[in-house]
mmCIF file of C-alpha atoms in Angstrom:
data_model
loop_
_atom_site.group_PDB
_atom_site.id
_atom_site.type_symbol
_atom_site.label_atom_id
_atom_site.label_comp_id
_atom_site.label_asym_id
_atom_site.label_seq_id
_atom_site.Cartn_x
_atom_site.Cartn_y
_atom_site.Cartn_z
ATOM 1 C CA UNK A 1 -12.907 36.584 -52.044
ATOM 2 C CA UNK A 2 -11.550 33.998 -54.624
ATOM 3 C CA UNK A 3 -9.375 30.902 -53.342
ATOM 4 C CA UNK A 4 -6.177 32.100 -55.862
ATOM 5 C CA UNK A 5 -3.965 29.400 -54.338
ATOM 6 C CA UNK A 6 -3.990 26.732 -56.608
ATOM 7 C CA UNK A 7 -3.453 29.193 -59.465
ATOM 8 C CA UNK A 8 -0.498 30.465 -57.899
ATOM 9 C CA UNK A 9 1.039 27.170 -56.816
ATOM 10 C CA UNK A 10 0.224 26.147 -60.667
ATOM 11 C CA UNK A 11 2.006 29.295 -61.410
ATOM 12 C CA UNK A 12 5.126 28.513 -59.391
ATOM 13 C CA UNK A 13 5.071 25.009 -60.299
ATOM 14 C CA UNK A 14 5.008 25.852 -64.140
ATOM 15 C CA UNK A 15 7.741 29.056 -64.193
ATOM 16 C CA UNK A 16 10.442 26.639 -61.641
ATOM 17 C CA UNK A 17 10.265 23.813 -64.072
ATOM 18 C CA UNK A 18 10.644 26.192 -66.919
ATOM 19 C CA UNK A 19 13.726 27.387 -65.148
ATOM 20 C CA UNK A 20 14.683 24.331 -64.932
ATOM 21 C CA UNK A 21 14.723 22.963 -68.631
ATOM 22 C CA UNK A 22 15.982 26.343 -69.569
ATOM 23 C CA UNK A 23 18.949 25.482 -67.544
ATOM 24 C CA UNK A 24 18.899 21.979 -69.019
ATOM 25 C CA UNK A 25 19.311 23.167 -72.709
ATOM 26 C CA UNK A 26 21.902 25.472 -72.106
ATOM 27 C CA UNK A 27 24.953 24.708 -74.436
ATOM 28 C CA UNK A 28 26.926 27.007 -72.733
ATOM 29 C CA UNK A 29 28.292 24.914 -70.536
ATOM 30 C CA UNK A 30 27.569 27.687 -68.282
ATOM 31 C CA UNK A 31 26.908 27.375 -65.142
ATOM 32 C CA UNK A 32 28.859 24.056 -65.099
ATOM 33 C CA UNK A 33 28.693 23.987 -61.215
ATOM 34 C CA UNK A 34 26.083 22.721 -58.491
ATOM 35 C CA UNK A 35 26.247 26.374 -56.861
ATOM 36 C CA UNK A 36 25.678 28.080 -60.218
ATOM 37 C CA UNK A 37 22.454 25.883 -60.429
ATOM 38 C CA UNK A 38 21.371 26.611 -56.975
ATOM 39 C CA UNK A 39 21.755 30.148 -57.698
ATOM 40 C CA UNK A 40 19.815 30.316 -60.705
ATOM 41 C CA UNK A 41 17.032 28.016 -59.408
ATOM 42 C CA UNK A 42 16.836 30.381 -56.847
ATOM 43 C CA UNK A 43 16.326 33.681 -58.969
ATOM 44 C CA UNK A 44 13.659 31.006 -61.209
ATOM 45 C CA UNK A 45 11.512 30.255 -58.336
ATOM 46 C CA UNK A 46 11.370 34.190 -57.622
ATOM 47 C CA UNK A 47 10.732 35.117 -60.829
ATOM 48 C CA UNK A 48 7.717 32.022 -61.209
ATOM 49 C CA UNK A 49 6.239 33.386 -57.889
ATOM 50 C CA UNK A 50 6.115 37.486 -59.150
ATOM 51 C CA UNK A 51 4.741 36.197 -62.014
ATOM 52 C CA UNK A 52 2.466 33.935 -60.508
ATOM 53 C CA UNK A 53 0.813 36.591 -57.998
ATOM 54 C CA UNK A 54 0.474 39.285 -60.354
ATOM 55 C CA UNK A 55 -2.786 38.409 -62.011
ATOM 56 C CA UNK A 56 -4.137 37.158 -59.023
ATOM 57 C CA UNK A 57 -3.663 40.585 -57.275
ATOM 58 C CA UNK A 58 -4.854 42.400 -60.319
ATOM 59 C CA UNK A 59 -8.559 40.479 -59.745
ATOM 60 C CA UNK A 60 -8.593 41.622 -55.889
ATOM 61 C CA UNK A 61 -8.234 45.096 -56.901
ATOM 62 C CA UNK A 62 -4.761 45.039 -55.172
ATOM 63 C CA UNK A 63 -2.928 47.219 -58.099
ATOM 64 C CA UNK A 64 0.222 48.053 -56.116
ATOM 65 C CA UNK A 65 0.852 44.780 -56.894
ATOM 66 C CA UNK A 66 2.150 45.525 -60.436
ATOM 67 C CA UNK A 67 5.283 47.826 -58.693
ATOM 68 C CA UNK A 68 6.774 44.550 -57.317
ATOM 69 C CA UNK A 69 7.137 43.693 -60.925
ATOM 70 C CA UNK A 70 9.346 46.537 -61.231
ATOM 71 C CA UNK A 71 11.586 45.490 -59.021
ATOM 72 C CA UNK A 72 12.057 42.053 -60.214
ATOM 73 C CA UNK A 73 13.018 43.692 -63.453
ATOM 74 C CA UNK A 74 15.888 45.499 -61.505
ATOM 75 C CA UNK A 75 16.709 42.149 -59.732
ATOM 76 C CA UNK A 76 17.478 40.276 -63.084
ATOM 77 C CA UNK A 77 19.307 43.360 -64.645
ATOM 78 C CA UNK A 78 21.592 42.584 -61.430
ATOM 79 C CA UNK A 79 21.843 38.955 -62.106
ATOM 80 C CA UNK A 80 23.271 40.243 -66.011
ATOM 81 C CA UNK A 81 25.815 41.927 -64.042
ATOM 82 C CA UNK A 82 26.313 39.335 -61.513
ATOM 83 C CA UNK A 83 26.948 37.045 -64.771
ATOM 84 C CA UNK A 84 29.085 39.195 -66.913
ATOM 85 C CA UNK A 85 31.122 40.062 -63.886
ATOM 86 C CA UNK A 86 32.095 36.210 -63.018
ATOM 87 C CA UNK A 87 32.489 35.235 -66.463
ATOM 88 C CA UNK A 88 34.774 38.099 -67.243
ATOM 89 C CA UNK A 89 37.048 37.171 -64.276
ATOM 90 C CA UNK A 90 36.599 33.530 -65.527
ATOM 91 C CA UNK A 91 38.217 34.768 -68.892
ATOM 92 C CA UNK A 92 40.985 36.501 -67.934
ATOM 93 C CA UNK A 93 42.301 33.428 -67.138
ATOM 94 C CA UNK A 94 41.090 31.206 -69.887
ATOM 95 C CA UNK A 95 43.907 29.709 -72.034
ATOM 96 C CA UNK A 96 41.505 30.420 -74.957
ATOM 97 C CA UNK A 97 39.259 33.394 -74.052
ATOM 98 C CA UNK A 98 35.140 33.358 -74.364
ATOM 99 C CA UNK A 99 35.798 37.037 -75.268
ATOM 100 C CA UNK A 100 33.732 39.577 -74.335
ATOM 101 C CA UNK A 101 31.226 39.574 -76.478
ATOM 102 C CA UNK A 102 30.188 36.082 -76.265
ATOM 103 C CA UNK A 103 30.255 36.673 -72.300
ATOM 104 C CA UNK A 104 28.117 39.789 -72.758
ATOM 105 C CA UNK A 105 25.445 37.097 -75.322
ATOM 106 C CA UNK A 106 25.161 34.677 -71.791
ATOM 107 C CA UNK A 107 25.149 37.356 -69.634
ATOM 108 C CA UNK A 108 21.708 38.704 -71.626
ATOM 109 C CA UNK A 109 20.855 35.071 -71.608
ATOM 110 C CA UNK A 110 20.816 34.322 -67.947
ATOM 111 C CA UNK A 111 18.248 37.944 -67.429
ATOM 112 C CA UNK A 112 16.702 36.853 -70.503
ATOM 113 C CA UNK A 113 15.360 33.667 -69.198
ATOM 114 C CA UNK A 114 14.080 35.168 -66.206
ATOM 115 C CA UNK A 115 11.824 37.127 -67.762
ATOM 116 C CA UNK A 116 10.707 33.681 -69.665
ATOM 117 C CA UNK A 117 10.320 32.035 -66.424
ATOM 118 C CA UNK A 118 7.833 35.010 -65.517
ATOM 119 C CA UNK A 119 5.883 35.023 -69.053
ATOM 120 C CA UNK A 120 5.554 30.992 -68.038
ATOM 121 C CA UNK A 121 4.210 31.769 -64.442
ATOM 122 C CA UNK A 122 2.127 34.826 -65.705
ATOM 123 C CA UNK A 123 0.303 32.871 -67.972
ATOM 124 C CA UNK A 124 -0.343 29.770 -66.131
ATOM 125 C CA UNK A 125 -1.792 31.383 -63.336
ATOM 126 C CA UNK A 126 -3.592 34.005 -65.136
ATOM 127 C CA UNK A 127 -5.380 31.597 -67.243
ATOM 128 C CA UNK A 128 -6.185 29.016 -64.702
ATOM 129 C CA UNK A 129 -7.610 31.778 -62.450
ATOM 130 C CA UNK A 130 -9.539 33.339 -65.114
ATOM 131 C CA UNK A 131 -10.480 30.739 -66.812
ATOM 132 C CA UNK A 132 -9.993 27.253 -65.160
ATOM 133 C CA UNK A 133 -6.906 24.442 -64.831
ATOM 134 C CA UNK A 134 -7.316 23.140 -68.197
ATOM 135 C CA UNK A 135 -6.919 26.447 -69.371
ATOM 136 C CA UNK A 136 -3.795 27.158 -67.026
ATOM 137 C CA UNK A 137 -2.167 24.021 -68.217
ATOM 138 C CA UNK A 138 -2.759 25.216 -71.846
ATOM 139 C CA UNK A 139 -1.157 28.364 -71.056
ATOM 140 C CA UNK A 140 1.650 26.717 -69.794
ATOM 141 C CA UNK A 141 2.524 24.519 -72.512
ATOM 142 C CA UNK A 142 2.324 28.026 -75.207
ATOM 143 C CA UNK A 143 4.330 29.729 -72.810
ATOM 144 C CA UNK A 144 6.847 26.811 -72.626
ATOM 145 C CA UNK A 145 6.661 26.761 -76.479
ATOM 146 C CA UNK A 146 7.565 30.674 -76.603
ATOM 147 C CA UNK A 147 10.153 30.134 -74.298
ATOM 148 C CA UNK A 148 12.110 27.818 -76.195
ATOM 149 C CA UNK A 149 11.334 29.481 -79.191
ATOM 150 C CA UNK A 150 13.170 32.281 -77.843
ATOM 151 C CA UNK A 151 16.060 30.035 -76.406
ATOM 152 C CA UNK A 152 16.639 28.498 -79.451
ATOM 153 C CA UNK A 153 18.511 31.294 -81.644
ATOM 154 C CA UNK A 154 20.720 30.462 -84.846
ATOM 155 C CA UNK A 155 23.946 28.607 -84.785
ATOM 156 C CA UNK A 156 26.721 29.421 -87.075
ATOM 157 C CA UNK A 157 25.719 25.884 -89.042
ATOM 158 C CA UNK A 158 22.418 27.759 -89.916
ATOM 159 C CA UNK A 159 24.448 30.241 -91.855
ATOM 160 C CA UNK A 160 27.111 29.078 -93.119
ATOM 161 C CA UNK A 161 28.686 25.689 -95.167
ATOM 162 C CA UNK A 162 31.515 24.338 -92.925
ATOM 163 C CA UNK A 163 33.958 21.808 -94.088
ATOM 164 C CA UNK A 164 37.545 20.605 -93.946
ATOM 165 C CA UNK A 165 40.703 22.379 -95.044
ATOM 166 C CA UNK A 166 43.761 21.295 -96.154
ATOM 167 C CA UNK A 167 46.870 22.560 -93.958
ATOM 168 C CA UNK A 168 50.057 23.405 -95.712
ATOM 169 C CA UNK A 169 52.814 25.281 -95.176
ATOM 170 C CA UNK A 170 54.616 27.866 -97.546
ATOM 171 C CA UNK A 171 58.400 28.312 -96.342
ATOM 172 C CA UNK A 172 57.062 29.119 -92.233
ATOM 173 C CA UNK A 173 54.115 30.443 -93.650
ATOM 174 C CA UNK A 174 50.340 28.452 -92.767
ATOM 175 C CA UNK A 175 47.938 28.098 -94.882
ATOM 176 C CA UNK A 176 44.211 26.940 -94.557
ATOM 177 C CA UNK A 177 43.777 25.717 -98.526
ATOM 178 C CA UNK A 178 44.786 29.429 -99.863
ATOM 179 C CA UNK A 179 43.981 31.868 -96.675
ATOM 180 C CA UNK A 180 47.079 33.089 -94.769
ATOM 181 C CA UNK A 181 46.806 32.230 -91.412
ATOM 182 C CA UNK A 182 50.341 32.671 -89.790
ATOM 183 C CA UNK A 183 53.757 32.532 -89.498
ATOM 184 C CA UNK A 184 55.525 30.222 -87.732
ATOM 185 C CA UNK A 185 59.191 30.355 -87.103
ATOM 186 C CA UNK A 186 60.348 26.864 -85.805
ATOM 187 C CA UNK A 187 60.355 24.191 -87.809
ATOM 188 C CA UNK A 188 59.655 21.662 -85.302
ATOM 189 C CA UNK A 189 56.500 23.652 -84.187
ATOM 190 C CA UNK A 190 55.404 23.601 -87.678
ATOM 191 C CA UNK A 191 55.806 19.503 -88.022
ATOM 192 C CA UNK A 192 53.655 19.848 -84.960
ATOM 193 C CA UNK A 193 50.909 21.969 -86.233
ATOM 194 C CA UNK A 194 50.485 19.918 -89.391
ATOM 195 C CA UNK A 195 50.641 16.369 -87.230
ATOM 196 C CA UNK A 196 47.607 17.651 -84.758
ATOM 197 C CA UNK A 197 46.255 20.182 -86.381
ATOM 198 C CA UNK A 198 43.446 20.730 -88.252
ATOM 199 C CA UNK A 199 41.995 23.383 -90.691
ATOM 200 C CA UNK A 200 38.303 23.769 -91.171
ATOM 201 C CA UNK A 201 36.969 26.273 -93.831
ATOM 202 C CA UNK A 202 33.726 28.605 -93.516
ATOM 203 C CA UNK A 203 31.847 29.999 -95.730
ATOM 204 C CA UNK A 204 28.745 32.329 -95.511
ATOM 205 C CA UNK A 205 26.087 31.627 -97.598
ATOM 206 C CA UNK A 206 24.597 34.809 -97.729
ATOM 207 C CA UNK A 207 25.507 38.717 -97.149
ATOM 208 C CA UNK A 208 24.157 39.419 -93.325
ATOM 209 C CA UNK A 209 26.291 35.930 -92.303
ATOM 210 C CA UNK A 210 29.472 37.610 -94.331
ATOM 211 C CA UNK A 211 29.050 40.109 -91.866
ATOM 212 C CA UNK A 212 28.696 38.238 -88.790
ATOM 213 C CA UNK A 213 31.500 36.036 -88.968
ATOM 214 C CA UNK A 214 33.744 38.973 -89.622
ATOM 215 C CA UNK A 215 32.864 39.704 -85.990
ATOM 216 C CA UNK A 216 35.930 38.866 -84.438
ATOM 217 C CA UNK A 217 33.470 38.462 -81.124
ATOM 218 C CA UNK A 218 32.210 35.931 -82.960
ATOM 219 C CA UNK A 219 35.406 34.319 -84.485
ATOM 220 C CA UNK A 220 36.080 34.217 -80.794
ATOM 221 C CA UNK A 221 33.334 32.097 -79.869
ATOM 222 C CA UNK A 222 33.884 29.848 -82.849
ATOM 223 C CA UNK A 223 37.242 28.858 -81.793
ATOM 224 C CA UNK A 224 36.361 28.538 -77.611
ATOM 225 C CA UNK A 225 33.453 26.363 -78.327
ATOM 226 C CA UNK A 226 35.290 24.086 -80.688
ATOM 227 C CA UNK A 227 38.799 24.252 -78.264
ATOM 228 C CA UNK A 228 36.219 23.476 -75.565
ATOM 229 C CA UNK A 229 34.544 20.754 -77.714
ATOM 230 C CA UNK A 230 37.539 19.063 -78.538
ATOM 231 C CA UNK A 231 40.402 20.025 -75.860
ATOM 232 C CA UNK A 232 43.007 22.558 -76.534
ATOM 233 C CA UNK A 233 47.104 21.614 -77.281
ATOM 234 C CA UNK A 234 47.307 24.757 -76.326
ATOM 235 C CA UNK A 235 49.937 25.448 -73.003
ATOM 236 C CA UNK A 236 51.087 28.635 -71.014
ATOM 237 C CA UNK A 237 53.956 29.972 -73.788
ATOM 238 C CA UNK A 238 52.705 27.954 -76.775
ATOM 239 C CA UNK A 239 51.751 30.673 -78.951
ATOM 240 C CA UNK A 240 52.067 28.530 -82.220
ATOM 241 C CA UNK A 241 48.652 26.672 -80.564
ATOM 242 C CA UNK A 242 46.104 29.177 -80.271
ATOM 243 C CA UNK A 243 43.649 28.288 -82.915
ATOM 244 C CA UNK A 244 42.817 31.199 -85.232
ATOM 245 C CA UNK A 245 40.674 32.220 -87.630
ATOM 246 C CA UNK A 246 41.493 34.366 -90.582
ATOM 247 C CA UNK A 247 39.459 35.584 -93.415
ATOM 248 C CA UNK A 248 39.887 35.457 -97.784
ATOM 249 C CA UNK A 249 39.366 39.005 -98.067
ATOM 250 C CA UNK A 250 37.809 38.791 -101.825
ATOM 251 C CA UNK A 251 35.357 35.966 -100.715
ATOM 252 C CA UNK A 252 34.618 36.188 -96.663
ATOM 253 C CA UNK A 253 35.255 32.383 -95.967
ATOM 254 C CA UNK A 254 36.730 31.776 -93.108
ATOM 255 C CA UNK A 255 39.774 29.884 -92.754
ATOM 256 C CA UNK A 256 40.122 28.315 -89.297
ATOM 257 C CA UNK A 257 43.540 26.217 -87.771
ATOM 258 C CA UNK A 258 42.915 24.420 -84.314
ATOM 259 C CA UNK A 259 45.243 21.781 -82.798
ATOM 260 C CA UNK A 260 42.941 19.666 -80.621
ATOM 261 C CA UNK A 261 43.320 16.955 -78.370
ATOM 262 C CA UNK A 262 41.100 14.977 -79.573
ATOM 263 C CA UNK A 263 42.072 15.238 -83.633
ATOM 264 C CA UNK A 264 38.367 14.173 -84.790
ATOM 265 C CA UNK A 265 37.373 16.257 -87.905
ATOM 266 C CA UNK A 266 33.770 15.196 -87.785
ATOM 267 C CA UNK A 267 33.312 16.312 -84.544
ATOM 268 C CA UNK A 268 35.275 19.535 -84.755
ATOM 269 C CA UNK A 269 32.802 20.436 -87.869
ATOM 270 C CA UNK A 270 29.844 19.841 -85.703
ATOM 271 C CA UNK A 271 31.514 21.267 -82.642
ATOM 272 C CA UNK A 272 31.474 24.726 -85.115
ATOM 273 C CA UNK A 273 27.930 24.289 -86.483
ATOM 274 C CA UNK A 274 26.779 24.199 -82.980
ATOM 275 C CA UNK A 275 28.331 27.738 -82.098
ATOM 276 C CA UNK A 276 25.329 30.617 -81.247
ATOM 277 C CA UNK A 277 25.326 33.257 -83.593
ATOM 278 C CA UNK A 278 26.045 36.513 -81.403
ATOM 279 C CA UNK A 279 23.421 38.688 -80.916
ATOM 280 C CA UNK A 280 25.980 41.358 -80.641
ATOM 281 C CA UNK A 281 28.104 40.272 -84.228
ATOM 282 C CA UNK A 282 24.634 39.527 -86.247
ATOM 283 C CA UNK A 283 25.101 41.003 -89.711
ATOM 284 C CA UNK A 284 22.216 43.165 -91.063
ATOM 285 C CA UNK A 285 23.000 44.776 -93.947
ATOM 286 C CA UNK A 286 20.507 43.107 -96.168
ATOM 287 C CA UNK A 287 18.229 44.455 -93.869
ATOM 288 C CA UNK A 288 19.114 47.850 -95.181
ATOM 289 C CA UNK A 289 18.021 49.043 -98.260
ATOM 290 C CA UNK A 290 21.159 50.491 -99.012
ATOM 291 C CA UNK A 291 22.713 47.513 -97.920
ATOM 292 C CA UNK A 292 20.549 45.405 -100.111
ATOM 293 C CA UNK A 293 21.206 47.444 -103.483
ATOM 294 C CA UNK A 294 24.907 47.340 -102.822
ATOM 295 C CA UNK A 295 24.755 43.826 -102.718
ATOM 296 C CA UNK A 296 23.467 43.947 -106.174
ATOM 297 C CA UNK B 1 41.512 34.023 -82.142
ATOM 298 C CA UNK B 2 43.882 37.128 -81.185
ATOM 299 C CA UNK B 3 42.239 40.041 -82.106
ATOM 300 C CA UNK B 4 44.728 42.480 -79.945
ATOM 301 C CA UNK B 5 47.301 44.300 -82.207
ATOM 302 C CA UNK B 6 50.749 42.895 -82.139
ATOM 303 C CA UNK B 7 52.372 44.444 -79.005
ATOM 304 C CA UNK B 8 56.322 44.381 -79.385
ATOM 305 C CA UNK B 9 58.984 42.401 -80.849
ATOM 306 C CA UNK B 10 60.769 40.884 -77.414
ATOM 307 C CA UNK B 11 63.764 39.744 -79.858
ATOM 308 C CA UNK B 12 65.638 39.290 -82.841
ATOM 309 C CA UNK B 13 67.842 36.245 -83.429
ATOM 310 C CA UNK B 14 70.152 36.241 -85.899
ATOM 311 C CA UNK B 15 73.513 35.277 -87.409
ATOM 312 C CA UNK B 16 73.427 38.610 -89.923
ATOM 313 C CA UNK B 17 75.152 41.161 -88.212
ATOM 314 C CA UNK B 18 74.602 43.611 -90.712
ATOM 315 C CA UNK B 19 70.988 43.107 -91.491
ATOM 316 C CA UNK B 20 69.749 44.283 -87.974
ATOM 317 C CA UNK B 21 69.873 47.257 -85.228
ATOM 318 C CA UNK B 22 67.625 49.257 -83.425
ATOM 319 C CA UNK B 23 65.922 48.670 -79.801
ATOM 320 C CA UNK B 24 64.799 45.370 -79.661
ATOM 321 C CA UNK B 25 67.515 43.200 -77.443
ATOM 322 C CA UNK B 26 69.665 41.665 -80.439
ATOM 323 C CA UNK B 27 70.998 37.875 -80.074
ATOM 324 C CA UNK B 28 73.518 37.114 -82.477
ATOM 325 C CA UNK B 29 74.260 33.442 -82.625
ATOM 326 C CA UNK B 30 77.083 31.100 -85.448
ATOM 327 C CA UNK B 31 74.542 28.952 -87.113
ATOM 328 C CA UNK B 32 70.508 27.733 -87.809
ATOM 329 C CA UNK B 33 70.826 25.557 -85.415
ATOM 330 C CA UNK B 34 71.597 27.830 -82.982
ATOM 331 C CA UNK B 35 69.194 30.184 -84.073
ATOM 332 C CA UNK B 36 66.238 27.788 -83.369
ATOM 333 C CA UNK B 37 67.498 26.847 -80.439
ATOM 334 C CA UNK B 38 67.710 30.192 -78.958
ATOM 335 C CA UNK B 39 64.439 31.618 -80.676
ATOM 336 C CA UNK B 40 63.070 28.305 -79.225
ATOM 337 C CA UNK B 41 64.313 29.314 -75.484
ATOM 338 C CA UNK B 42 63.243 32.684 -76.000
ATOM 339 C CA UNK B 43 59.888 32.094 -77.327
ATOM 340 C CA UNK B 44 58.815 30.104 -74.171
ATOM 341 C CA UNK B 45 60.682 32.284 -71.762
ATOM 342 C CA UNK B 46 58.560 35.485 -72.701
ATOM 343 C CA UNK B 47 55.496 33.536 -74.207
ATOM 344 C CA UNK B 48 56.095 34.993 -77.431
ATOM 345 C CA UNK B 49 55.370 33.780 -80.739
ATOM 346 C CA UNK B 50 58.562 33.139 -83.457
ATOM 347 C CA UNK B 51 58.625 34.341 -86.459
ATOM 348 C CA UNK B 52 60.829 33.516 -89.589
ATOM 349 C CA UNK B 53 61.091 36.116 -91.882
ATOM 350 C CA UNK B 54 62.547 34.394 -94.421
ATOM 351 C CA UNK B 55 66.258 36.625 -94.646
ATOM 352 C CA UNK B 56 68.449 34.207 -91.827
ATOM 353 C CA UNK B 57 66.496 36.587 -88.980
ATOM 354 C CA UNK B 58 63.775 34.994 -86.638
ATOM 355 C CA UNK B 59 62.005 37.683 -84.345
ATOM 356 C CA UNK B 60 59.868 36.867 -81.327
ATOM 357 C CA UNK B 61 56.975 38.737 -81.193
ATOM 358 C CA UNK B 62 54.885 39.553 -77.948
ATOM 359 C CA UNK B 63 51.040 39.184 -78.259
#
């Protein structure tokens, strides 16, 4: 019988650490707590470990082995739920709301990664009991390359041009350079939208991310990430401070209006270009043949 | 972004007796000042949003 044990350590070593820069690179800001991180480290070294064995197992003819795969699988479809279900009770109580379907992107994050963590694991211990450690460490490095590969999806600066707006007001109407935004009754509350406030206009520059930031999901997460970027003005009864984001009908830019705390342009631009496209709000009609010959 | 449909209007404030009715409470008040003041009060009291619609009569609109 083979000595599998350094493979597996190897394994366990390489899928925990993976875990752990996967937690690193999160710009969720989610978990933003030393018990979310123990949790998740947790569920990495479990994952690195299933991983880790399964190859192993497979050479001593212990097949069975595979089934505890299968059950990992239903462990990280729980820690989706587990995920969704905190950040949803999170949000009902946010001042400016993830939404859901920015919860329901982390949410498929958090299993996602798991499954990373056991692609990392799989192949370092596989190919360092197969082949030899050189060979394991190799696999490690591709399978941390794949990993954050997969981690790194688009951001809204990837498809669209962002830049600043001028604020104005028509009579108590708002105005992001010529999109409507709102109406706003008290004159004092409008002096105090055009002293902090700032307007940011977004354009798509092509069809599919037309149709993505129409996503009000994804408007959503747009204006959380940049309130949580910058600070929100926003209090409890202080409707006239919820940043919003409206749309030019005939174009599809975006018109945005935030008052921040921190009234820094710059970093309210890159604060947006740093926003994850949704999963859930990406636009795919040029993917479409019909789609593409409308757009014509 | 709000992305839920406007709810109700909580209030109308106004000093145009004849321009309103119907079933949202009514507050008639002398002057603009007034009116602000009391949209102002409102607003906050029922975290609603106020709205001028340009004709003297600011409504306060629940999101």
């Amino acid at each position: 019988m083979m000595d599998h044990g350094p493979a597996i350590a190897a394994g366990v070593v390489a899928g925990t650490i993976a875990r752990w820069l996967m937690l690193c690179i999160d710009y969720r800001n989610y978990p933003g707590f030393p018990h979310g991180y123990v949790t998740h480290m947790s569920l990495g070294f479990i994952a690195a470990f299933l991983g880790a064995v399964a190859v192993p197992a497979l050479v001593e003819g212990e097949f069975t082995a595979v089934t505890f795969l299968a059950l990992a699988a239903q462990q990280f479809r729980e820690v989706r739920a587990q995920v969704r279900e905190s950040l949803e009770l999170i949000d009902a109580h946010e001042l400016i709301k993830r939404g859901p379907n920015y919860v329901d992107g982390i949410a498929r994050a958090f299993e996602a990664r798991n499954y990373l963590v056991m692609m990392v694991s799989l192949l370092t211990s596989s190919l360092w009991d197969l082949i030899g450690p050189p060979a394991g460490l190799a696999g490690t490095a591709l399978g941390f390359l794949v990993a954050r590969g997969f981690m790194r999806g688009k951001r809204v600066g990837d498809i669209a041009n962002i830049r600043e707006g001028r604020l104005r007001f028509d009579g108590p109407n708002l105005y992001v350079d010529h999109i409507y935004i709102m109406n706003v009754g008290l004159p004092e509350m409008r002096e105090a939208v055009l002293k902090y406030g700032l307007g940011v206009l977004i354009e798509p520059i092509h069809e599919d991310a037309r149709d993505t930031l129409n996503n009000p999901g994804q408007r959503q997460a747009i204006v959380h990430d940049a309130a949580r970027y910058l600070g929100a003005r926003k209090d409890i009864a202080t409707p006239e401070f919820t940043p919003l984001i409206r749309k030019d009908v005939e174009t599809g830019t975006l018109g945005m209006v935030i008052t921040p705390m921190e009234r820094d342009v710059n970093q309210l631009l890159a604060a947006i270009k740093r926003v994850p496209v949704l999963e859930t709000a990406k636009g795919t009609s040029m993917h479409t043949r019909i789609g593409r010959r409308a757009a014509d | 972004m709000d992305v839920r449909s406007v709810q109700s209007i909580a209030a109308i404030i106004t000093n145009q007796r004849d321009a309103v009715s119907g079933g949202a409470p009514i507050f008639f008040v002398q002057d603009d000042e007034e009116r602000q003041r009391v949209a102002f009060l409102i607003g906050r009291l029922l975290d609603g949003m106020v709205h001028d619609l340009g004709n003297g009569i600011f409504i306060v609109v629940k999101y």
